Amino acid sequence: MVYHLYITNKNYSSWSLRPWLLMRVLGIPFDEHLVPIISGSISQPHWKSFSPVAHVPCLHDSSLSEEQSIILWESIAIVEHLAEAISDKHIYPVPERKAARAWARSAVAEMHAGFGAIRNEMSMNIGLRIQLNVTKISGGLRRDLERIGELWTEGLEKFGGPYLAGGEFTAVDAFYAPIVLRMQTFVGSMDLLGEKSKQYVDMMLGLPEMVEWVGDALKETGRDVLHDEDSIGGRKVLADLRAKEE
């Protein structure tokens, strides 16, 4: 196999989901290597064996040499590398659709660099259902959620849907997929979204590849206690759909 993708726990890892989903939906073959979290941190010492910064996701491309793979340790670098290496897969909208292509790249970069309040106050935890009252959230989280709704509505209206940049699933959908899953976890978070954005969430949750990822996440029995506490943040847990701990 040319591509080897290193990821971690599917229940928790938003960054792992992005390249995994992109490659699965677009039919780019890869070997999946899931290396679980041992302690609550975005950097795990044992990940150093495959990632120079001990982070996930990490893609190894052995197209040039099995002995000396090209290693990409940032999700946005993985996406750009794939866009160059496999032009027929339309990682971004085709070059002829310049406006959609530019918008998608900008939205990907915004997701990669921004939305800190969502990351901090709505950390990904696929198997939980947590009550979120949008009248009691921080100003930063409200701004992030409103910006998500604004951005999604802009893309869907400007390019015709059903995906954010038009008729095909591209990198921009993969990058916002973890936000879609957070909307499912944090019950009430969609109250700040418009109707088009809500329809987009429903459509994305129905993608077979998303269903597969969620199914795998719910089967995981490993727990990261610190991550769970961070996700809950003192709010009411409505349901825990995860498999029982070992």
CSV table of C-alpha atoms in Angstrom, one decimal:
chain,number,residue,atom,x,y,z
A,1,MET,CA,0.0,0.0,0.0
A,2,VAL,CA,1.3,3.4,-1.0
A,3,TYR,CA,-0.4,5.4,1.9
A,4,HIS,CA,-0.3,4.6,5.6
A,5,LEU,CA,-2.5,6.8,7.8
A,6,TYR,CA,-1.8,7.0,11.5
A,7,ILE,CA,-4.7,8.0,13.7
A,8,THR,CA,-5.9,7.6,17.2
A,9,ASN,CA,-9.2,6.9,19.1
A,10,LYS,CA,-12.1,7.6,16.8
A,11,ASN,CA,-14.3,8.7,19.6
A,12,TYR,CA,-12.1,11.6,20.5
A,13,SER,CA,-9.8,12.6,17.6
A,14,SER,CA,-11.2,15.3,15.4
A,15,TRP,CA,-7.9,15.7,13.5
A,16,SER,CA,-7.7,12.0,12.7
A,17,LEU,CA,-11.1,12.1,11.1
A,18,ARG,CA,-10.3,14.7,8.6
A,19,PRO,CA,-7.8,12.9,6.3
A,20,TRP,CA,-9.4,9.6,7.0
A,21,LEU,CA,-12.8,10.7,5.8
A,22,LEU,CA,-11.4,12.6,2.8
A,23,MET,CA,-9.5,9.5,1.6
A,24,ARG,CA,-12.4,7.1,2.3
A,25,VAL,CA,-15.0,9.2,0.5
A,26,LEU,CA,-12.8,9.9,-2.5
A,27,GLY,CA,-11.7,6.2,-2.8
A,28,ILE,CA,-8.0,6.8,-2.1
A,29,PRO,CA,-6.7,3.5,-0.7
A,30,PHE,CA,-4.7,3.5,2.5
A,31,ASP,CA,-3.7,1.3,5.4
A,32,GLU,CA,-5.2,2.5,8.7
A,33,HIS,CA,-3.0,2.4,11.8
A,34,LEU,CA,-4.9,3.3,14.9
A,35,VAL,CA,-2.5,4.0,17.8
A,36,PRO,CA,-4.6,4.6,21.0
A,37,ILE,CA,-4.2,7.5,23.4
A,38,ILE,CA,-2.4,6.5,26.7
A,39,SER,CA,-2.8,9.8,28.6
A,40,GLY,CA,-4.8,12.9,28.0
A,41,SER,CA,-2.7,15.0,25.6
A,42,ILE,CA,-2.6,15.9,21.9
A,43,SER,CA,1.0,14.7,21.9
A,44,GLN,CA,1.8,11.1,23.0
A,45,PRO,CA,5.4,9.9,23.4
A,46,HIS,CA,4.7,6.6,21.7
A,47,TRP,CA,3.5,8.4,18.6
A,48,LYS,CA,7.1,9.6,18.0
A,49,SER,CA,7.7,6.2,16.3
A,50,PHE,CA,5.7,7.4,13.3
A,51,SER,CA,5.4,11.2,13.7
A,52,PRO,CA,8.3,13.6,14.1
A,53,VAL,CA,6.2,15.7,16.4
A,54,ALA,CA,4.3,12.9,18.1
A,55,HIS,CA,1.0,14.1,16.8
A,56,VAL,CA,-1.8,12.5,14.7
A,57,PRO,CA,-2.8,12.4,12.0
A,58,CYS,CA,0.3,11.4,10.2
A,59,LEU,CA,0.5,10.2,6.6
A,60,HIS,CA,3.4,8.1,5.2
A,61,ASP,CA,3.6,8.1,1.4
A,62,SER,CA,5.8,5.3,0.2
A,63,SER,CA,5.2,6.0,-3.5
A,64,LEU,CA,8.9,6.9,-4.1
A,65,SER,CA,10.4,4.3,-1.8
A,66,GLU,CA,9.2,1.7,0.7
A,67,GLU,CA,12.4,2.2,2.7
A,68,GLN,CA,12.1,6.0,2.9
A,69,SER,CA,8.6,7.3,3.0
A,70,ILE,CA,7.5,10.9,2.6
A,71,ILE,CA,6.0,11.8,6.0
A,72,LEU,CA,3.3,14.5,6.5
A,73,TRP,CA,2.4,15.3,10.1
A,74,GLU,CA,-0.2,18.1,9.7
A,75,SER,CA,-3.7,17.6,8.4
A,76,ILE,CA,-3.6,20.6,6.1
A,77,ALA,CA,-0.2,19.4,4.7
A,78,ILE,CA,-1.7,15.9,4.1
A,79,VAL,CA,-4.6,17.4,2.1
A,80,GLU,CA,-2.3,19.7,0.0
A,81,HIS,CA,0.0,16.7,-0.7
A,82,LEU,CA,-2.9,14.6,-1.9
A,83,ALA,CA,-4.2,17.4,-4.0
A,84,GLU,CA,-0.9,17.6,-5.8
A,85,ALA,CA,-0.3,13.8,-6.0
A,86,ILE,CA,-3.8,12.7,-7.1
A,87,SER,CA,-5.2,15.5,-9.2
A,88,ASP,CA,-8.0,13.3,-10.6
A,89,LYS,CA,-9.6,12.8,-7.2
A,90,HIS,CA,-10.7,16.4,-6.8
A,91,ILE,CA,-9.5,17.0,-3.3
A,92,TYR,CA,-10.6,20.6,-4.0
A,93,PRO,CA,-13.1,21.8,-6.6
A,94,VAL,CA,-11.7,21.4,-10.1
A,95,PRO,CA,-9.5,24.3,-11.3
A,96,GLU,CA,-12.1,25.6,-13.7
A,97,ARG,CA,-14.3,26.4,-10.7
A,98,LYS,CA,-11.9,29.1,-9.4
A,99,ALA,CA,-14.3,30.8,-7.0
A,100,ALA,CA,-15.4,27.5,-5.3
A,101,ARG,CA,-11.8,26.3,-5.2
A,102,ALA,CA,-10.6,29.6,-3.6
A,103,TRP,CA,-13.4,29.6,-1.1
A,104,ALA,CA,-12.9,26.0,-0.1
A,105,ARG,CA,-9.1,26.5,0.5
A,106,SER,CA,-9.9,29.6,2.6
A,107,ALA,CA,-12.5,27.8,4.6
A,108,VAL,CA,-10.1,24.8,5.2
A,109,ALA,CA,-7.4,27.2,6.4
A,110,GLU,CA,-9.9,29.0,8.7
A,111,MET,CA,-10.9,25.7,10.3
A,112,HIS,CA,-7.3,24.7,10.7
A,113,ALA,CA,-6.3,27.9,12.4
A,114,GLY,CA,-9.4,29.0,14.1
A,115,PHE,CA,-12.5,28.1,16.1
A,116,GLY,CA,-10.6,27.9,19.4
A,117,ALA,CA,-13.7,28.2,21.5
A,118,ILE,CA,-15.4,25.3,19.9
A,119,ARG,CA,-12.3,23.2,20.4
A,120,ASN,CA,-12.0,24.2,24.0
A,121,GLU,CA,-15.7,24.2,25.0
A,122,MET,CA,-17.1,21.5,22.7
A,123,SER,CA,-14.3,18.9,22.5
A,124,MET,CA,-15.1,15.9,20.3
A,125,ASN,CA,-16.7,13.0,22.1
A,126,ILE,CA,-18.9,11.1,19.7
A,127,GLY,CA,-20.5,8.7,22.1
A,128,LEU,CA,-21.8,11.3,24.5
A,129,ARG,CA,-24.9,13.4,24.3
A,130,ILE,CA,-24.4,16.6,26.4
A,131,GLN,CA,-27.0,19.3,27.0
A,132,LEU,CA,-25.9,22.7,25.7
A,133,ASN,CA,-28.0,25.8,26.4
A,134,VAL,CA,-26.9,28.4,23.8
A,135,THR,CA,-28.3,31.2,26.1
A,136,LYS,CA,-25.6,30.4,28.7
A,137,ILE,CA,-22.5,29.8,26.6
A,138,SER,CA,-19.4,32.1,26.4
A,139,GLY,CA,-19.2,34.9,24.0
A,140,GLY,CA,-16.4,33.2,22.2
A,141,LEU,CA,-18.3,30.0,21.7
A,142,ARG,CA,-21.4,31.9,20.5
A,143,ARG,CA,-19.2,33.8,17.9
A,144,ASP,CA,-17.7,30.5,16.7
A,145,LEU,CA,-21.0,28.8,16.3
A,146,GLU,CA,-22.5,31.8,14.5
A,147,ARG,CA,-19.5,32.0,12.2
A,148,ILE,CA,-19.9,28.3,11.4
A,149,GLY,CA,-23.6,28.9,10.5
A,150,GLU,CA,-22.6,31.9,8.4
A,151,LEU,CA,-19.8,30.1,6.6
A,152,TRP,CA,-21.8,27.0,5.8
A,153,THR,CA,-24.8,29.0,4.6
A,154,GLU,CA,-22.5,31.0,2.3
A,155,GLY,CA,-21.0,28.0,0.7
A,156,LEU,CA,-24.3,26.1,0.3
A,157,GLU,CA,-26.1,29.1,-1.2
A,158,LYS,CA,-23.2,30.3,-3.4
A,159,PHE,CA,-22.2,27.0,-4.9
A,160,GLY,CA,-25.6,25.2,-4.8
A,161,GLY,CA,-24.9,22.3,-2.4
A,162,PRO,CA,-25.4,19.7,-1.2
A,163,TYR,CA,-21.8,20.0,-0.1
A,164,LEU,CA,-20.1,23.1,1.1
A,165,ALA,CA,-18.4,23.9,-2.2
A,166,GLY,CA,-20.9,22.4,-4.6
A,167,GLY,CA,-22.0,19.0,-5.9
A,168,GLU,CA,-19.0,17.0,-4.8
A,169,PHE,CA,-17.5,16.1,-1.4
A,170,THR,CA,-14.1,17.9,-1.1
A,171,ALA,CA,-11.5,18.7,1.6
A,172,VAL,CA,-13.7,21.5,3.0
A,173,ASP,CA,-16.4,19.0,4.0
A,174,ALA,CA,-13.8,16.7,5.5
A,175,PHE,CA,-12.4,19.6,7.6
A,176,TYR,CA,-15.8,20.6,9.0
A,177,ALA,CA,-16.9,17.0,9.6
A,178,PRO,CA,-15.8,17.1,13.2
A,179,ILE,CA,-18.0,20.1,13.8
A,180,VAL,CA,-20.9,18.2,12.4
A,181,LEU,CA,-20.2,15.4,14.9
A,182,ARG,CA,-19.9,18.0,17.7
A,183,MET,CA,-23.4,19.3,16.8
A,184,GLN,CA,-24.7,15.8,17.4
A,185,THR,CA,-22.9,15.5,20.7
A,186,PHE,CA,-23.8,18.9,22.1
A,187,VAL,CA,-27.6,18.9,22.0
A,188,GLY,CA,-28.8,22.4,21.5
A,189,SER,CA,-25.8,23.7,19.6
A,190,MET,CA,-27.7,23.8,16.3
A,191,ASP,CA,-30.1,26.4,17.7
A,192,LEU,CA,-27.8,29.0,16.3
A,193,LEU,CA,-27.7,27.5,12.8
A,194,GLY,CA,-30.0,28.3,9.9
A,195,GLU,CA,-32.1,25.8,8.1
A,196,LYS,CA,-29.6,25.1,5.3
A,197,SER,CA,-26.8,24.4,7.8
A,198,LYS,CA,-29.1,22.0,9.7
A,199,GLN,CA,-29.9,20.1,6.5
A,200,TYR,CA,-26.1,19.9,5.8
A,201,VAL,CA,-25.5,18.4,9.2
A,202,ASP,CA,-28.2,15.7,8.6
A,203,MET,CA,-26.8,15.0,5.2
A,204,MET,CA,-23.2,14.6,6.5
A,205,LEU,CA,-24.3,12.4,9.3
A,206,GLY,CA,-25.9,10.0,6.8
A,207,LEU,CA,-22.7,9.6,4.7
A,208,PRO,CA,-21.8,5.9,4.8
A,209,GLU,CA,-18.2,6.8,5.7
A,210,MET,CA,-19.3,9.0,8.6
A,211,VAL,CA,-21.6,6.2,9.8
A,212,GLU,CA,-18.6,3.8,9.6
A,213,TRP,CA,-16.4,6.2,11.7
A,214,VAL,CA,-19.1,6.7,14.3
A,215,GLY,CA,-19.8,3.0,14.5
A,216,ASP,CA,-16.1,2.3,15.2
A,217,ALA,CA,-16.0,5.1,17.7
A,218,LEU,CA,-18.9,3.7,19.7
A,219,LYS,CA,-17.2,0.3,19.9
A,220,GLU,CA,-14.1,1.7,21.5
A,221,THR,CA,-13.8,0.7,25.2
A,222,GLY,CA,-10.8,2.8,26.0
A,223,ARG,CA,-11.5,6.0,28.0
A,224,ASP,CA,-9.6,9.2,28.3
A,225,VAL,CA,-10.9,10.5,31.6
A,226,LEU,CA,-9.4,14.0,31.2
A,227,HIS,CA,-10.9,14.4,27.8
A,228,ASP,CA,-14.3,13.2,29.1
A,229,GLU,CA,-14.3,15.7,31.9
A,230,ASP,CA,-13.3,18.4,29.4
A,231,SER,CA,-16.1,17.5,27.1
A,232,ILE,CA,-18.7,17.5,29.8
A,233,GLY,CA,-17.6,20.7,31.4
A,234,GLY,CA,-20.1,20.4,34.3
A,235,ARG,CA,-23.0,20.1,31.9
A,236,LYS,CA,-25.8,17.5,32.0
A,237,VAL,CA,-24.9,14.2,30.2
A,238,LEU,CA,-28.1,13.0,28.5
A,239,ALA,CA,-26.7,9.7,27.2
A,240,ASP,CA,-23.5,7.7,26.9
A,241,LEU,CA,-23.7,5.5,23.8
A,242,ARG,CA,-20.2,4.0,24.0
A,243,ALA,CA,-19.4,0.4,24.6
A,244,LYS,CA,-18.7,-0.5,28.2
A,245,GLU,CA,-15.2,0.0,29.5
A,246,GLU,CA,-13.0,-3.1,29.7
